[in-house]
Coordinates of C-alpha atoms in Angstrom, one line a residue:
M280 CA 12.3 78.8 67.5
K281 CA 12.2 75.5 69.4
I282 CA 8.5 75.1 68.7
L283 CA 9.1 76.0 65.0
E284 CA 12.0 73.5 64.8
K285 CA 9.9 70.7 66.2
T286 CA 7.0 71.5 63.9
I287 CA 9.1 71.6 60.7
A288 CA 10.6 68.2 61.6
Y289 CA 7.3 66.6 60.9
S290 CA 6.9 68.3 57.4
P291 CA 7.0 66.1 54.3
P292 CA 10.1 66.2 52.0
L293 CA 10.2 69.4 49.8
L294 CA 11.9 70.2 46.5
Y295 CA 14.6 72.7 47.3
S296 CA 16.2 73.1 43.8
K297 CA 16.5 71.6 40.3
I298 CA 20.1 71.0 39.3
D299 CA 21.3 71.1 35.7
G300 CA 24.2 72.4 33.6
I301 CA 26.4 69.4 34.6
K302 CA 28.6 68.1 31.7
S303 CA 31.5 65.6 31.9
I304 CA 34.6 66.2 30.0
D305 CA 33.6 63.1 27.9
G306 CA 30.4 64.9 26.9
T307 CA 28.0 63.1 29.2
E308 CA 25.4 65.3 30.9
A309 CA 23.4 64.9 34.1
E310 CA 20.6 66.6 36.0
G311 CA 19.2 66.2 39.4
W312 CA 17.1 67.6 42.3
L313 CA 17.9 68.7 45.8
I314 CA 15.2 67.5 48.2
S315 CA 15.0 68.8 51.7
I316 CA 13.6 67.1 54.8
G317 CA 12.5 69.3 57.7
G318 CA 14.4 67.8 60.7
T319 CA 17.5 69.6 61.9
P320 CA 20.4 67.5 63.3
K321 CA 19.1 68.3 66.8
E322 CA 15.6 67.0 66.0
M323 CA 17.0 63.9 64.3
M324 CA 19.1 63.0 67.3
A325 CA 16.1 63.5 69.6
R326 CA 14.1 60.9 67.8
S327 CA 14.5 57.3 66.8
P328 CA 16.2 56.6 63.5
G329 CA 12.8 55.4 62.1
F330 CA 11.5 59.0 62.2
T331 CA 14.2 60.1 59.7
Y332 CA 14.1 56.8 57.7
K333 CA 10.4 57.4 56.9
R334 CA 11.1 60.9 55.5
L335 CA 14.1 59.8 53.5
I336 CA 12.1 56.9 51.9
A337 CA 9.4 59.4 51.0
A338 CA 12.1 61.6 49.5
S339 CA 13.4 58.7 47.4
K340 CA 9.9 58.1 46.0
M341 CA 9.7 61.8 45.2
A342 CA 13.1 61.6 43.5
K343 CA 12.0 58.7 41.4
N344 CA 8.9 60.6 40.3
F345 CA 11.1 63.4 39.2
G346 CA 13.1 61.0 37.0
A347 CA 16.1 60.4 39.3
E348 CA 17.9 57.0 38.9
I349 CA 20.0 57.3 42.1
M350 CA 19.7 59.3 45.3
G351 CA 22.4 60.5 47.6
L352 CA 22.0 61.2 51.3
G353 CA 23.5 64.5 52.4
A354 CA 24.7 66.2 55.6
F355 CA 23.3 64.7 58.8
T356 CA 20.9 62.3 57.1
K357 CA 23.8 60.0 56.1
V358 CA 24.9 59.3 59.7
V359 CA 21.5 58.6 61.2
G360 CA 20.9 55.0 62.4
D361 CA 22.5 52.5 60.1
A362 CA 23.8 55.1 57.6
G363 CA 21.6 54.4 54.6
V364 CA 21.1 50.6 54.9
T365 CA 17.4 50.6 55.9
V366 CA 16.6 53.5 53.5
A367 CA 18.3 51.6 50.6
K368 CA 16.1 48.5 51.4
H369 CA 12.9 50.4 51.0
S370 CA 13.9 53.0 48.3
P371 CA 12.6 52.5 44.7
I372 CA 16.0 53.7 43.5
P373 CA 19.6 53.0 44.6
I374 CA 21.0 55.0 47.5
T375 CA 24.5 56.2 48.2
T376 CA 25.6 58.2 51.3
G377 CA 28.4 60.1 49.5
N378 CA 30.8 59.1 52.3
S379 CA 33.4 57.6 50.0
Y380 CA 33.8 60.9 48.2
S381 CA 33.5 62.9 51.4
A382 CA 36.5 60.9 52.8
S383 CA 38.4 61.3 49.5
A384 CA 37.8 65.1 49.3
A385 CA 38.7 65.6 53.0
L386 CA 42.1 63.9 52.6
W387 CA 42.6 65.6 49.2
A388 CA 42.0 69.0 50.7
A389 CA 44.2 68.2 53.7
A390 CA 47.1 67.0 51.5
D391 CA 46.8 70.1 49.4
A392 CA 46.9 72.3 52.5
M393 CA 49.9 70.6 54.0
K394 CA 51.8 71.0 50.7
R395 CA 51.1 74.7 50.6
M396 CA 51.9 75.2 54.3
A397 CA 55.3 73.4 53.6
L398 CA 56.0 72.7 57.3
I399 CA 56.5 69.0 56.8
D400 CA 58.8 67.2 54.5
I401 CA 56.6 65.1 52.1
P402 CA 58.8 62.4 50.5
N403 CA 58.5 61.2 46.9
G404 CA 57.5 57.7 46.0
K405 CA 56.0 55.3 48.6
K406 CA 57.9 56.5 51.6
K407 CA 55.6 57.4 54.5
I408 CA 55.4 60.9 55.9
K409 CA 57.3 61.2 59.2
A410 CA 54.6 63.1 60.9
K411 CA 51.6 62.4 63.2
S412 CA 47.9 62.5 62.1
M413 CA 44.8 62.1 64.2
V414 CA 41.2 61.2 63.4
I415 CA 38.6 62.3 65.9
G416 CA 35.5 60.1 65.4
A417 CA 37.7 57.4 64.1
T418 CA 35.2 54.5 64.3
G419 CA 32.5 56.3 62.3
A420 CA 31.9 55.8 58.6
I421 CA 34.2 58.5 57.3
G422 CA 36.5 58.4 60.3
S423 CA 37.4 54.7 59.9
V424 CA 38.2 54.8 56.2
S425 CA 40.1 58.0 56.7
S426 CA 42.1 56.3 59.4
K427 CA 42.9 53.4 57.1
L428 CA 44.0 55.7 54.3
L429 CA 46.1 57.9 56.5
S430 CA 47.9 54.8 57.9
M431 CA 49.1 54.2 54.4
V432 CA 50.7 57.6 54.2
F433 CA 51.7 58.7 57.7
D434 CA 54.1 56.7 59.9
E435 CA 52.0 57.5 63.0
V436 CA 48.2 57.7 63.3
I437 CA 46.2 58.5 66.4
L438 CA 42.6 57.1 66.6
C439 CA 40.3 59.0 68.9
G440 CA 36.7 58.1 69.8
R441 CA 34.4 57.3 72.6
N442 CA 34.7 53.5 72.7
I443 CA 38.2 52.1 73.3
E444 CA 37.1 48.5 72.3
K445 CA 35.9 49.7 68.9
L446 CA 39.1 51.8 68.5
N447 CA 41.3 48.8 69.2
N448 CA 39.3 46.7 66.7
L449 CA 39.9 49.3 64.1
K450 CA 43.6 49.4 65.0
N451 CA 43.8 45.7 64.5
S452 CA 42.1 45.9 61.1
I453 CA 44.5 48.7 60.0
Y454 CA 47.5 46.6 60.9
L455 CA 46.4 44.1 58.2
D456 CA 47.1 46.7 55.5
S457 CA 49.7 48.8 57.3
P458 CA 51.7 46.7 59.7
D459 CA 54.6 49.2 59.9
T460 CA 52.5 52.2 61.0
K461 CA 52.4 53.2 64.6
I462 CA 48.8 53.3 65.7
I463 CA 47.7 54.8 69.0
T464 CA 44.1 54.6 70.3
T465 CA 42.6 57.0 72.8
T466 CA 39.4 58.5 74.2
D467 CA 41.1 61.7 75.1
S468 CA 42.5 63.8 72.2
S469 CA 44.1 66.4 74.5
K470 CA 47.0 64.0 75.2
Y471 CA 48.3 64.2 71.7
L472 CA 47.2 67.5 70.2
S473 CA 50.4 69.4 70.9
G474 CA 52.4 66.9 68.7
T475 CA 49.9 66.2 65.9
D476 CA 50.5 67.7 62.4
M477 CA 47.1 66.9 60.8
I478 CA 43.7 66.3 62.3
V479 CA 40.5 65.0 60.6
T480 CA 37.3 65.5 62.6
A481 CA 34.5 63.2 61.5
T482 CA 32.0 62.9 64.3
S483 CA 28.2 63.3 64.7
G484 CA 28.8 65.3 67.9
A485 CA 26.5 68.2 66.7
G486 CA 27.8 70.9 69.0
K487 CA 29.8 68.8 71.6
K488 CA 33.3 70.0 72.3
L489 CA 35.7 67.6 70.7
L490 CA 39.1 69.1 71.2
D491 CA 40.8 72.0 73.0
I492 CA 41.9 74.3 70.2
M493 CA 44.4 76.0 72.4
K494 CA 46.3 72.7 72.8
V495 CA 46.7 72.1 69.0
K496 CA 50.2 72.2 67.5
P497 CA 51.0 75.5 65.7
G498 CA 50.8 74.9 62.0
C499 CA 48.5 71.9 62.3
V500 CA 46.0 71.4 59.5
I501 CA 42.5 70.5 60.7
T502 CA 40.0 69.2 58.2
D503 CA 36.4 69.3 59.5
V504 CA 34.3 66.7 57.6
A505 CA 31.2 66.7 59.9
R506 CA 28.0 68.4 58.9
P507 CA 27.1 70.3 61.1
L508 CA 30.8 71.2 61.6
D509 CA 32.5 69.8 64.6
L510 CA 34.4 72.9 65.6
K511 CA 32.8 76.2 66.5
P512 CA 33.9 79.3 64.6
E513 CA 34.6 81.2 67.8
D514 CA 37.0 78.5 68.9
V515 CA 38.8 78.3 65.6
A516 CA 39.2 82.0 65.5
K517 CA 41.4 81.9 68.6
R518 CA 44.2 80.2 66.7
K519 CA 45.5 82.2 63.8
D520 CA 48.5 79.8 63.6
V521 CA 46.4 76.8 62.7
M522 CA 44.9 76.0 59.3
Y523 CA 41.3 75.0 59.6
I524 CA 39.5 73.6 56.5
E525 CA 35.8 73.1 56.2
S526 CA 36.2 69.7 54.6
G527 CA 36.8 69.4 50.9
E528 CA 34.3 70.6 48.3
I529 CA 34.3 69.6 44.7
E530 CA 34.1 71.8 41.5
V531 CA 31.9 70.0 39.0
P532 CA 32.3 70.1 35.2
V533 CA 29.7 72.2 33.5
K534 CA 28.4 73.4 30.1
D535 CA 28.4 77.1 31.1
H536 CA 27.7 77.1 34.8
L537 CA 25.9 75.0 37.4
H538 CA 22.2 75.9 37.7
I539 CA 21.3 75.4 41.3
R540 CA 19.6 77.3 44.1
D541 CA 22.1 78.8 46.6
I542 CA 23.8 76.3 48.9
N543 CA 26.3 78.8 50.2
L544 CA 29.2 77.6 48.1
P545 CA 31.2 79.2 45.3
K546 CA 30.2 79.0 41.7
N547 CA 30.1 75.4 40.3
V548 CA 31.1 73.9 43.6
V549 CA 29.1 71.3 45.5
F550 CA 29.6 69.3 48.7
A551 CA 31.6 66.1 48.2
C552 CA 28.7 63.9 49.2
M553 CA 26.6 65.5 46.4
A554 CA 29.5 65.1 44.0
E555 CA 29.5 61.3 44.6
T556 CA 25.9 61.0 43.4
I557 CA 26.8 63.2 40.4
V558 CA 29.9 61.1 39.5
L559 CA 27.9 57.9 39.7
A560 CA 25.1 59.4 37.5
L561 CA 27.7 60.5 34.9
E562 CA 29.2 57.1 34.9
G563 CA 25.8 55.4 34.6
R564 CA 26.5 53.5 37.9
Y565 CA 23.0 53.4 39.4
E566 CA 23.9 51.3 42.4
K567 CA 24.3 51.2 46.2
F568 CA 27.8 52.5 46.0
T569 CA 28.4 53.6 49.6
I570 CA 26.0 52.6 52.4
G571 CA 26.5 51.5 56.0
R572 CA 29.3 52.4 58.3
D573 CA 32.0 50.2 56.9
I574 CA 33.3 52.1 53.9
E575 CA 35.9 50.2 51.8
W576 CA 39.0 52.2 51.2
E577 CA 39.1 50.8 47.7
K578 CA 35.8 52.6 46.9
V579 CA 37.3 55.9 48.2
K580 CA 40.1 55.5 45.7
E581 CA 37.6 54.4 43.0
I582 CA 35.3 57.4 43.3
Y583 CA 38.3 59.7 43.3
K584 CA 39.5 58.2 40.0
L585 CA 36.0 58.3 38.5
G586 CA 35.7 61.9 39.5
L587 CA 39.0 62.8 37.7
K588 CA 37.8 60.9 34.7
H589 CA 34.7 63.1 34.4
G590 CA 36.5 66.4 35.2
M591 CA 35.9 66.8 38.9
K592 CA 38.4 69.1 40.7
L593 CA 39.2 69.9 44.3
A594 CA 37.6 73.3 44.9
A595 CA 39.7 76.0 46.4
I596 CA 40.2 75.1 50.1
S597 CA 38.1 77.3 52.4
G598 CA 38.1 78.2 56.1
L599 CA 36.0 80.4 58.3
N600 CA 36.5 83.5 56.1
G601 CA 36.1 81.8 52.7
V602 CA 38.8 80.7 50.3
Y603 CA 42.4 80.7 51.5
T604 CA 44.7 82.8 49.3
D605 CA 48.4 82.3 49.2
D606 CA 48.8 85.3 51.4
D607 CA 46.5 83.8 54.0
I608 CA 48.5 80.6 54.0
N609 CA 51.8 82.4 54.3
K610 CA 50.5 84.3 57.2
I611 CA 49.4 81.2 59.0
R612 CA 52.7 79.6 58.3
S613 CA 54.7 82.6 59.6
L614 CA 52.6 82.7 62.8
A615 CA 53.0 78.9 63.3
L616 CA 56.8 79.1 62.9
K617 CA 56.9 82.0 65.4
A618 CA 54.7 80.1 67.9
R619 CA 57.0 77.0 67.6
R620 CA 60.1 79.1 68.3
D621 CA 58.4 80.6 71.3
I622 CA 57.6 77.1 72.6
V623 CA 61.2 76.1 72.3
N624 CA 62.4 79.2 74.0

């Protein structure tokens, strides 16, 4: 398998699927193509960014030949090197990473999950939630903008990453917009897991252990934005009293149904990074909307509003075993309350 994995990494871009059937609620239609490059995250990390850039630029030329007017980077390709900047300079069509909608959908899903769990009092109006949130991978593209947005909603945010200097720089920038939020920076998430109510993981760790699931607070909502996922299924399965969400996926508006080769998601549902490209196409915004690691929180809000304009919806939130039903959530809530009582006793 290792030999095969290395061999396929050198393969040219391949067309995986044509996409059509997309129709906005305002009547605008869009079509597209899914293009695959051969390198797995492991192979991309083992090589210089230029190795992946070359294949992404080739993919952009292929996309233009198909008729595409904008190309989105998906999964691990959007975190390689400078997060789309170099690819955008050499692509014949505009590039977007999809990270603005990825951040938006992740927080959208987390907010929906917390409301349904009903373990935290969520005030009306502009009052902040009296609870703790944590972002692991806080200085990354999605992590930093998620941190800024959470600081506008929660009264305490914990920024976790590998470089304390970068974390403190992010902390200072957050204070410019949210001076009344308590911000903690740390390189060790374990210190704060037992008291944190919501966690967003947004790293490029690709298999590295990021947190000790056994130390997480009962009833905590964890949203895993990374692709590949940050948390291992066998670890998540140990905590039946924690709600784990595999990021936020988006249900797209369609004529009858979305025509696309299997991407292991429910009917008419796509990954949020894909949805960003679709929204921009429906809007006729063929531009470099999200590139680089410094995502503007205003753009996260903008793509969210544009998505609603065209009929995008948050897909049913999913975990290890698929879509969460009300019964699933009630069970997690009951186990969380019991575990909290046991801790007190």
